Coordinates of C-alpha atoms and ligand atoms in Angstrom, one line a residue:
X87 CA 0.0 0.0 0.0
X88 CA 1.0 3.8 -0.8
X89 CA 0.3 6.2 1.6
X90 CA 1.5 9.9 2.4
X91 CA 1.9 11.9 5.2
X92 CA 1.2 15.5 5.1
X93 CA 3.0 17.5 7.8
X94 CA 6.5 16.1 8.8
X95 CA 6.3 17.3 12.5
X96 CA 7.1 15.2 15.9
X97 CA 3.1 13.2 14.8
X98 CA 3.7 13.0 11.2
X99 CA 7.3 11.8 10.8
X100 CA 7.1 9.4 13.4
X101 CA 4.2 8.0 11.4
X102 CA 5.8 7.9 8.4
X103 CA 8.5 6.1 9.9
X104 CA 6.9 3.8 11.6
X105 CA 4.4 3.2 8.6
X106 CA 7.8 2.4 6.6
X107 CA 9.1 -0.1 9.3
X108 CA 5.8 -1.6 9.3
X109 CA 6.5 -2.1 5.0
X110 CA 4.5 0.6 3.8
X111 CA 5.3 2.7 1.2
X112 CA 5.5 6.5 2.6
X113 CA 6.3 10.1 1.3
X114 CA 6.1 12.6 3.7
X115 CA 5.4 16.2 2.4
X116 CA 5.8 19.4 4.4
X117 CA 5.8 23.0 3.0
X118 CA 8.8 23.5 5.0
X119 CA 11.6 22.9 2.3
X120 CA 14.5 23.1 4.7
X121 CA 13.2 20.3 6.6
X122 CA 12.2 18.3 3.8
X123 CA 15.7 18.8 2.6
X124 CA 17.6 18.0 5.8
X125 CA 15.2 14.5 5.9
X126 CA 16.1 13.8 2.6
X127 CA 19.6 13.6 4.0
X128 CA 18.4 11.2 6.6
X129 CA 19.1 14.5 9.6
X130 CA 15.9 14.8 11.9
X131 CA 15.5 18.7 12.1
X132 CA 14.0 17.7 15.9
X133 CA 14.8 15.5 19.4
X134 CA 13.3 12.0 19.2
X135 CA 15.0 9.0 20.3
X136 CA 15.3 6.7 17.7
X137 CA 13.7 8.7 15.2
X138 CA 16.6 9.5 13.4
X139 CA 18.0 6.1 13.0
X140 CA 14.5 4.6 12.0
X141 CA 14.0 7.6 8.9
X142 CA 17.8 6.5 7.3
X143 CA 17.0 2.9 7.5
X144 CA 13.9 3.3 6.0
X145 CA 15.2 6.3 3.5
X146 CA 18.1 3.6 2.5
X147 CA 15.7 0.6 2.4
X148 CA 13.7 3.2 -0.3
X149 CA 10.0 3.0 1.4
X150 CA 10.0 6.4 2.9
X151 CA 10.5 9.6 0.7
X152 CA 10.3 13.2 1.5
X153 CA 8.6 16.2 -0.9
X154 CA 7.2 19.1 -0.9
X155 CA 5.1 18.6 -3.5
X156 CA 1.7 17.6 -2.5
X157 CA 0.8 16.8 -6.2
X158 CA 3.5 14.0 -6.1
X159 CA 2.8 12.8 -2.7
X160 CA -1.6 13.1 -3.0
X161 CA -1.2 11.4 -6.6
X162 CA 0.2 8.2 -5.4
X163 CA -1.5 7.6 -2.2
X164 CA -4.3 5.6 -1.5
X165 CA -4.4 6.9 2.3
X166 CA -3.7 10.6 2.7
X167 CA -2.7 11.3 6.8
X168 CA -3.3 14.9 7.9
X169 CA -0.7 15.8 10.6
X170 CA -0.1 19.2 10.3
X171 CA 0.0 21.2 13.6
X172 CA -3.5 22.5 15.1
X173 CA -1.8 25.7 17.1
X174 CA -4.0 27.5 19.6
X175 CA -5.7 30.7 18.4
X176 CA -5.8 33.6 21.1
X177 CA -9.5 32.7 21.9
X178 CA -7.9 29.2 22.8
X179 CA -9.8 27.3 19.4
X180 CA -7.4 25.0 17.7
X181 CA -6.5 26.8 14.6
X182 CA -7.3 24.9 11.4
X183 CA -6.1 27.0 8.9
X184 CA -2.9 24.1 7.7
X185 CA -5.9 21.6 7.8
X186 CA -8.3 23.3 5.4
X187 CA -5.3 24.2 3.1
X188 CA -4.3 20.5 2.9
X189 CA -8.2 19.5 2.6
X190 CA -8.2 21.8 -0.2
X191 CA -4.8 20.6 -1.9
X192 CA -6.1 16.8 -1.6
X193 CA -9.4 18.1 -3.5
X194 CA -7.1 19.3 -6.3
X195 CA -5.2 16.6 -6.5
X196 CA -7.9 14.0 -6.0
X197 CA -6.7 11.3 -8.9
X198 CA -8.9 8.1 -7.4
X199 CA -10.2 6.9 -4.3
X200 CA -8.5 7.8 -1.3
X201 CA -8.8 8.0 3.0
X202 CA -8.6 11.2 4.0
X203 CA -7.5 10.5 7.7
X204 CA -6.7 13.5 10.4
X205 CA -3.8 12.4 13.0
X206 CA -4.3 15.9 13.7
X207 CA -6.3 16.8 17.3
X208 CA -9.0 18.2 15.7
X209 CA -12.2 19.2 17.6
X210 CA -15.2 17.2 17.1
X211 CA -16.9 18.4 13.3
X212 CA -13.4 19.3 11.7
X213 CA -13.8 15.6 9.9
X214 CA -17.4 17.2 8.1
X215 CA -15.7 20.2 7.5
X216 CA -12.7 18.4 5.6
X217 CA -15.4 17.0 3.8
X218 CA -17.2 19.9 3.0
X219 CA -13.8 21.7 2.2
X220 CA -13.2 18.6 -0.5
X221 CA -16.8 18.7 -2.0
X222 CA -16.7 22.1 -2.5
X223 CA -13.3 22.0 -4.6
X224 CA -14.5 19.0 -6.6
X225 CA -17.6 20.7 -7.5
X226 CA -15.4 23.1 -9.3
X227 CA -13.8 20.6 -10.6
X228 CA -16.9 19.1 -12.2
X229 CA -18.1 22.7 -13.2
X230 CA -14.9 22.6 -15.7
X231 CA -16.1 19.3 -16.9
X232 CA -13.7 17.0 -14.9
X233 CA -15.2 14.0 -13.1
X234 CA -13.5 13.6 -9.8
X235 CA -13.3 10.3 -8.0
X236 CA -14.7 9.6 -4.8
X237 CA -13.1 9.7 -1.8
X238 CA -13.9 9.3 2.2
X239 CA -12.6 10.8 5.6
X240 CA -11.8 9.1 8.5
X241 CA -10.0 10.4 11.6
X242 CA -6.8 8.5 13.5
X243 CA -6.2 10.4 16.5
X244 CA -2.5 10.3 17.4
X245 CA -1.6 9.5 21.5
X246 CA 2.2 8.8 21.2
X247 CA 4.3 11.2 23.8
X248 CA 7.3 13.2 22.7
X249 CA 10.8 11.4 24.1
X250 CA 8.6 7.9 23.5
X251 CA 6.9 8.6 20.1
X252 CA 8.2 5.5 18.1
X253 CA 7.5 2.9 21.1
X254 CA 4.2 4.6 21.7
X255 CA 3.3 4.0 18.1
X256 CA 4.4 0.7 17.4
X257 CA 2.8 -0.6 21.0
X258 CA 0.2 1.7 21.5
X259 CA -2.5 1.2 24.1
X260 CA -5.0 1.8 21.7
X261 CA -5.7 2.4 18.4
X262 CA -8.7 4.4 17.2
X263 CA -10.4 5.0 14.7
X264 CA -13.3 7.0 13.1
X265 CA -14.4 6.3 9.6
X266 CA -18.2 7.6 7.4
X267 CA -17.6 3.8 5.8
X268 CA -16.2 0.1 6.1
X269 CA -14.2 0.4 2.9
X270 CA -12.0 3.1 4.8
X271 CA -12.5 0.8 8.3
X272 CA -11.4 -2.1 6.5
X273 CA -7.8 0.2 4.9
X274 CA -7.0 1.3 8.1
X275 CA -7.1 -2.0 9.9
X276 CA -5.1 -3.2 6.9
X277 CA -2.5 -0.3 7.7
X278 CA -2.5 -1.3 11.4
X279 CA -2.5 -5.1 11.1
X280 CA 1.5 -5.9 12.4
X281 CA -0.2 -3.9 15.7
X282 CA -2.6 -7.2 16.0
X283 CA 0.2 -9.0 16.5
X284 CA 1.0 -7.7 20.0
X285 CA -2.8 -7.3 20.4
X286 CA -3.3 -3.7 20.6
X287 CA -7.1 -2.7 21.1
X288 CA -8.7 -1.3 18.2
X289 CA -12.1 1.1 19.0
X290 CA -13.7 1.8 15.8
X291 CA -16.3 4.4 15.9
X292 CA -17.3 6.9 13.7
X293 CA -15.5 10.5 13.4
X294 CA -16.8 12.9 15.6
X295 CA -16.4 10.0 18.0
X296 CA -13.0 9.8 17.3
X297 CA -12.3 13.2 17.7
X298 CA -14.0 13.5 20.8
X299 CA -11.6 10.7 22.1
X300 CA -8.6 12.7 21.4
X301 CA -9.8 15.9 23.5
X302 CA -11.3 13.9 26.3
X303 CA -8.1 12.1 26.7
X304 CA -5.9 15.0 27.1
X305 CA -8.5 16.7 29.1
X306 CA -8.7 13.9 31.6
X307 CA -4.7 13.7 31.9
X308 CA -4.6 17.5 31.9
X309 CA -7.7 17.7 35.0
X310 CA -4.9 14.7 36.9
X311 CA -2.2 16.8 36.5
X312 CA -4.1 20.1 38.3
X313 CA -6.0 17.5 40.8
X314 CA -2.5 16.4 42.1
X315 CA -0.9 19.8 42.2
X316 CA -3.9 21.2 44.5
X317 CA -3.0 18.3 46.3
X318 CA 0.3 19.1 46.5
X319 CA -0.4 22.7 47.9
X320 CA -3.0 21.8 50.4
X321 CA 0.0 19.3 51.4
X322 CA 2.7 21.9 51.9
X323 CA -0.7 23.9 54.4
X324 CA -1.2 20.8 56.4
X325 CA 2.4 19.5 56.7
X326 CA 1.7 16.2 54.5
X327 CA 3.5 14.7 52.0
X328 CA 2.5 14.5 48.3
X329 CA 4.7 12.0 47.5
X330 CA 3.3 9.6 50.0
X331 CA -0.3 10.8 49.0
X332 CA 0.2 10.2 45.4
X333 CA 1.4 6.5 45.9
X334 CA -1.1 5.4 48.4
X335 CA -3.6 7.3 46.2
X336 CA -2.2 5.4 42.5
X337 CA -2.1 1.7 44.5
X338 CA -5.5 2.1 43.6
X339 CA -6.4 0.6 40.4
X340 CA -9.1 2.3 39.7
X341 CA -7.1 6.0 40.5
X342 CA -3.5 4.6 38.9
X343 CA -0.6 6.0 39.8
X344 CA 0.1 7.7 36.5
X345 CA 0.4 11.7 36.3
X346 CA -0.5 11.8 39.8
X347 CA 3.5 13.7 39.7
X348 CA 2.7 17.4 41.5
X349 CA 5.4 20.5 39.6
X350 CA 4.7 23.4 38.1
X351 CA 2.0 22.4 36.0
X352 CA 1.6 20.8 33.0
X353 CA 2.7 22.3 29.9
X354 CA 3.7 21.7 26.1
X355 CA 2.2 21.3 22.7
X356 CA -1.2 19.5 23.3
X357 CA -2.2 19.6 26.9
X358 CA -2.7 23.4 27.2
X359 CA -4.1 23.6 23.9
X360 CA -6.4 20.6 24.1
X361 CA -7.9 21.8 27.5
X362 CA -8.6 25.0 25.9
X363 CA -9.8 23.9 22.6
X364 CA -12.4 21.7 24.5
X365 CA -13.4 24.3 27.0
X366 CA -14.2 25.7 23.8
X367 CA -16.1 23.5 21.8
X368 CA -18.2 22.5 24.9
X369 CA -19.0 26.1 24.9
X370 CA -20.2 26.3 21.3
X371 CA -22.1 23.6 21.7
X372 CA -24.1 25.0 24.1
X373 CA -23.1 23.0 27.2
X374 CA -19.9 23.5 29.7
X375 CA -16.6 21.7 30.7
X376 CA -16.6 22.6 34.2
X377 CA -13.9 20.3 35.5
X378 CA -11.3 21.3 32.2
X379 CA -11.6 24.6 32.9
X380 CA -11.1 24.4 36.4
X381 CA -8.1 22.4 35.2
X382 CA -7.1 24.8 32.9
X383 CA -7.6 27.2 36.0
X384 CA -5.3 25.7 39.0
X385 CA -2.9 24.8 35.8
X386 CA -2.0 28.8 35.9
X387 CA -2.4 29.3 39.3
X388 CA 0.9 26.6 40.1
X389 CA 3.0 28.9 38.1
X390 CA 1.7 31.6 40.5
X391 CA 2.5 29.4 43.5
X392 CA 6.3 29.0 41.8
X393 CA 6.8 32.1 41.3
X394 CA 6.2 33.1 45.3
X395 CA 8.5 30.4 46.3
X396 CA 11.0 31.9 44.5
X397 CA 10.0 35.1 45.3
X398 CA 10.4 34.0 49.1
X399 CA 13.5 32.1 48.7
X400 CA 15.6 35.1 47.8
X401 CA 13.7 37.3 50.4
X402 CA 11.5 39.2 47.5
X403 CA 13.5 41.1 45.4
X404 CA 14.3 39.5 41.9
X405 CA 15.7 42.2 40.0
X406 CA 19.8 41.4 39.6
X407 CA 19.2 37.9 41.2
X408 CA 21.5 35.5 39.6
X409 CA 19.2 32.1 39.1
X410 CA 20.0 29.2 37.5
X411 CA 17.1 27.1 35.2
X412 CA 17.9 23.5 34.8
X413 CA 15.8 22.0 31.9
X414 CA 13.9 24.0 29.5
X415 CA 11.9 21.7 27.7
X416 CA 8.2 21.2 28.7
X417 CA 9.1 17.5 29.8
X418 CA 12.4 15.3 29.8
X419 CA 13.5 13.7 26.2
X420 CA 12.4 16.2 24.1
X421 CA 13.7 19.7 22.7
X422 CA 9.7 20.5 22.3
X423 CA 9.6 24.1 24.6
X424 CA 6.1 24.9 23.1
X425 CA 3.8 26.3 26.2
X426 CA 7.0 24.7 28.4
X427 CA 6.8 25.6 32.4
X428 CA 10.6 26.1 32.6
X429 CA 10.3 28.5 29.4
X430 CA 7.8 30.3 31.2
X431 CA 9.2 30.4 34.7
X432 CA 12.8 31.7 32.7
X433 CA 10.3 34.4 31.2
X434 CA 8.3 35.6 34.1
X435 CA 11.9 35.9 35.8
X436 CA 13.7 37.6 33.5
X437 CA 10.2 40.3 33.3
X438 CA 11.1 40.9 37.0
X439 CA 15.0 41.4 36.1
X440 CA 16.5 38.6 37.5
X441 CA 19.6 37.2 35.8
X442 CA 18.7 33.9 34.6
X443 CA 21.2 31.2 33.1
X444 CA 19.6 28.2 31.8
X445 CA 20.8 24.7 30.7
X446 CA 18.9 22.1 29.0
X447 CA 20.3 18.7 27.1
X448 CA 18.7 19.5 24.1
X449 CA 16.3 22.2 23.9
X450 CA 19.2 24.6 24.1
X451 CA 18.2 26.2 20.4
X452 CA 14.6 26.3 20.4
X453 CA 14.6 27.9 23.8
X454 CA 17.1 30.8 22.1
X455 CA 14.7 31.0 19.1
X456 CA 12.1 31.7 21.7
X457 CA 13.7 33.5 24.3
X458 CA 16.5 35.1 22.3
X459 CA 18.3 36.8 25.5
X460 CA 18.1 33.7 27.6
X461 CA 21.1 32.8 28.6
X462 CA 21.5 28.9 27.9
X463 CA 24.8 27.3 28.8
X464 CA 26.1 24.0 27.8
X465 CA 26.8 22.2 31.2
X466 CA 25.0 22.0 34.2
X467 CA 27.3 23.2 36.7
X468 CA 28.3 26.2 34.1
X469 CA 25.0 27.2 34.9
X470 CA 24.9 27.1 38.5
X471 CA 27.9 29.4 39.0
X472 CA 27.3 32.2 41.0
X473 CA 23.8 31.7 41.4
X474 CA 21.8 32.3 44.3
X475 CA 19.5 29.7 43.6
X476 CA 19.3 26.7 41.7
X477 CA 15.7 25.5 40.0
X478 CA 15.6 22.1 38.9
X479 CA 12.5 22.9 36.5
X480 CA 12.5 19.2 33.8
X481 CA 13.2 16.2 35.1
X482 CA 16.1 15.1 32.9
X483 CA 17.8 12.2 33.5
X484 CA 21.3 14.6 34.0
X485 CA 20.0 16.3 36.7
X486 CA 19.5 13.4 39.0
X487 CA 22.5 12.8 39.7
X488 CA 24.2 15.9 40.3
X489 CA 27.7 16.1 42.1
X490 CA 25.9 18.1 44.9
X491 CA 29.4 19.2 46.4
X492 CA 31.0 20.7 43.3
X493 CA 27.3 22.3 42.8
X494 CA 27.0 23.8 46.1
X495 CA 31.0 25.4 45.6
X496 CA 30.1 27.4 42.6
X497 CA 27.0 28.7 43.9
X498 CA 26.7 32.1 45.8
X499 CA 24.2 30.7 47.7
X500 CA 23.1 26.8 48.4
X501 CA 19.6 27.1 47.6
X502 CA 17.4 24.5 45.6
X503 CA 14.0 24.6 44.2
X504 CA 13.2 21.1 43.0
X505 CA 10.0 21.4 40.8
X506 CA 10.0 17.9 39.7
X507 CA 10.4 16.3 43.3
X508 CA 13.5 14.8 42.5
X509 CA 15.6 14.9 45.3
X510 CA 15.2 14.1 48.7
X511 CA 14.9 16.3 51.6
X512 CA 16.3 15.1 53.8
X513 CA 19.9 13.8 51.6
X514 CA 19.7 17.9 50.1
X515 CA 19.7 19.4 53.5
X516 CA 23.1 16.8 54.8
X517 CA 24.5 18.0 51.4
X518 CA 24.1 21.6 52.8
X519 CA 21.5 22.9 50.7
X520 CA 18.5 25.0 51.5
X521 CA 15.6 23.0 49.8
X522 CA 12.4 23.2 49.1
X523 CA 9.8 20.6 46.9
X524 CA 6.3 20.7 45.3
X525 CA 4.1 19.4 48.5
X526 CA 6.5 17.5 50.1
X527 CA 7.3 20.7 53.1
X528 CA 10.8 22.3 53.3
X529 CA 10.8 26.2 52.5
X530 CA 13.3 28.2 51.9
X531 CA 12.7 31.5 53.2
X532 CA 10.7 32.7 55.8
Ligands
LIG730 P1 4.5 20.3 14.4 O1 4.2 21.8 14.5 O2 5.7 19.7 15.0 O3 4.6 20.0 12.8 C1 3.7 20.4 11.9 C2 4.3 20.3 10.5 O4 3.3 20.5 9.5 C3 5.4 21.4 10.3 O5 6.6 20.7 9.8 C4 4.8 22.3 9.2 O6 5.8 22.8 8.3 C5 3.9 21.3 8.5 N1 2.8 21.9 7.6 C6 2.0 22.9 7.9 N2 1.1 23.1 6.9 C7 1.4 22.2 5.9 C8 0.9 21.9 4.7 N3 -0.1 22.6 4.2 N4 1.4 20.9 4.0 C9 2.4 20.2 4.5 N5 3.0 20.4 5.7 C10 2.5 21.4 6.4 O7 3.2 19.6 14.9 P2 3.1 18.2 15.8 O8 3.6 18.5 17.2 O9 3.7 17.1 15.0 O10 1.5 18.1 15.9 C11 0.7 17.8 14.7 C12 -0.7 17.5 15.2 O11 -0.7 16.3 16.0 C13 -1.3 18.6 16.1 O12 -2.7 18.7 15.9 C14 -1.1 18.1 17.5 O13 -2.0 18.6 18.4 C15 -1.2 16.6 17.3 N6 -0.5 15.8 18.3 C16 0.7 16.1 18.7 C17 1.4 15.3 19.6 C18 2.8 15.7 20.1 O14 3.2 15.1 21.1 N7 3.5 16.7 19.5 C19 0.8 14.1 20.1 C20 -0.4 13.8 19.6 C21 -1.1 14.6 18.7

């Protein structure tokens, strides 16, 4: 089978790749002709384990090629995958603007039958309005005498997380899928069938189902996230630990101990945007989402709560303050710093005047793109020198293990914010640091 991928971002190049490792024939196309030129070279213009190394093996073993022509890569493709990005607008509605233009370019390329699929997160109705988008344009087409093929849309919402996108797709939990028609049912299994081999669960519904599925996921992850975090606060009140709460709470099978991790809020390309987006569509549809927009509520109140603590840690003044970021990505494994905590914790700080130094493993040069008089340094410790305070703000692997003595000689002062609960208090405060956890007590300051 040929299929294409439209959109060569962290959703639609993994697929791609992993389409091609499952033996599918791919093309990717993206309007971005840098990127499609770097992937062409078999170089991953993004941080994703593995990625790179599955994209040259299947470049080399001549199943997955890269274009930017969407003529070429339509044509030849019996299933077309949307998986260009859905950015927020600044009424919080998922933009759709890159998914009309691609329903439009399918329309004028429409050769013979073909799935239509988003992998997008679109909100529930955006599959009608692809296919309103496609029957317009072919009714155009058949005004100039031409007599366009049929075609069908389906949606494929995508669940794989960024730092473990290629196992996530190849053993997902679940694989849905939304479709007008059992033709397009039947193609998509078809595409999917090495998954039946490690017996993933396939829901099959129809689209605005499946659409639905995608928000209320998020949502649900997004409202755990914000439930543990008040959790966390009314923890640091009472003089309880989160940490304890979180596992006895998760030991639970029907609670799980999954993102019950208290920080400083969730963050990152689809949570914030999701919770939004669905906030919104509940609202147009005449009914409410109470609970996500609560979520979406204590969600910017943490960074509030973060910002006091640091705020108190260095007796109130951050103007001059010399503070050190470590991690700037929204979550560990990834150089994603879309709608990151750290990014916005570096922000907020550097607004009040404070003299921020930041290190990251990889998200060193998006954070600059963003944040273009952030100071990022290439090492840890570099980072930490002279600062008054160090705040450990993504969980990376490289900051769990840090040669506390070495860090506590090149700081000014030994202070440590851990916003990812990494450390314990206990070991911190015999290594001679003033510490201080999300819901766990321990303050520094008064
Ligand atoms: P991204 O921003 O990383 O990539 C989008 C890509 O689409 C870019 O390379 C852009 O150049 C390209 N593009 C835009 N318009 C195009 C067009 N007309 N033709 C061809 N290419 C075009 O986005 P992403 O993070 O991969 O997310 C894509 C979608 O998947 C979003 O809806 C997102 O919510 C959803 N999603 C993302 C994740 C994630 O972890 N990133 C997980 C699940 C679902």
């Amino acid at each position: 089978m040929r299929i294409c991928v439209v959109g060569t971002g962290y959703v639609g190049l993994v697929t791609g790749a992993c389409f091609a490792e499952f033996g599918v024939d791919v093309t990717c196309v993206d309007t971005d002709a840098t990127r499609i030129a770097s992937l062409r070279d078999g170089r991953v213009p993004f941080h994703e384990p593995g990625l790179e190394e599955l994209v040259a093996k299947n470049l080399r073993e001549n199943r997955l090629h890269f274009t930017t022509s969407h003529a070429e890569a339509i044509a030849s493709s019996l299933v077309v995958f949307i998986a260009v990005g859905t950015p927020p607008l600044p009424d919080g509605s998922a933009d759709l603007s890159y998914v009309r233009e691609v329903a439009r370019s399918v329309a004028e390329h429409l050769n013979g039958y073909k799935v239509v699929v988003t992998k997008s997160t679109v909100p529930a109705g955006t599959g009608a309005t692809i296919r309103g988008i496609i029957e317009e344009t072919l009714a155009a087409r058949r005004a100039r005498g031409e007599k366009p093929p049929p075609f069908t849309v389906a949606s494929n919402p995508e669940f794989l997380r960024e730092g473990s996108a290629i196992e996530d797709f190849m053993r997902p939990n679940r694989v849905v899928i939304g479709a007008e028609d059992e033709q397009a049912v039947a193609i998509l299994q078809d595409l999917y069938s090495p998954l039946y081999l490690v017996e993933t669960p396939f829901v099959v519904t129809d689209v605005v189902t499946a659409e639905l599925i995608k928000y209320a996921s998020n949502a649900f992850l997004a409202v755990k996230i914000s439930f543990i975090n008040e959790i966390a606060n009314l923890a640091e009140e009472i003089g309880a630990d989160v940490h304890h709460v979180a596992r006895g709470m998760g030991l639970d099978q029907r609670i799980g101990p999954k993102f019950l991790h208290p920080g400083p809020g969730y963050g990152g390309s689809c949570f914030p945007k999701d919770t939004r987006a669905l906030a919104r569509i509940a609202r147009g549809a005449g009914t409410s989402a109470e609970i996500v927009d609560a979520a979406i509520r204590v969600n910017e109140r943490q960074m509030d709560r973060v910002m006091t603590k640091i705020r108190r840690a260095l007796g109130g003044e951050l103007a001059g303050r010399r503070i050190a970021v470590l991690g700037l990505s929204f979550k560990p494994n990834t150089d994603d710093t879309r709608e990151s905590s750290a990014m916005e914790i570096c922000r907020l700080l550097m607004d009040a005047g404070a003299k921020v130094r930041a290190h990251d493993p990889a998200a060193a040069v998006p954070a600059k793109a963003e944040l273009p008089t952030l100071d990022v340094v290439a090492d840890p410790y570099a980072c930490a020198e002279g600062a008054e305070i160090v705040i450990l703000a993504t969980e990376w692997n490289q900051y769990r293990k840090l040669d506390l003595e070495r860090l506590r000689g090149l700081m000014a002062r030994a202070a440590f914010l851990d916003l990812r609960n990494v450390y314990d208090a206990d070991a911190m405060g015999a290594a001679g640091f003033a510490y201080e956890g999300v819901g766990r007590g321990g303050r520094i300051g008064a």
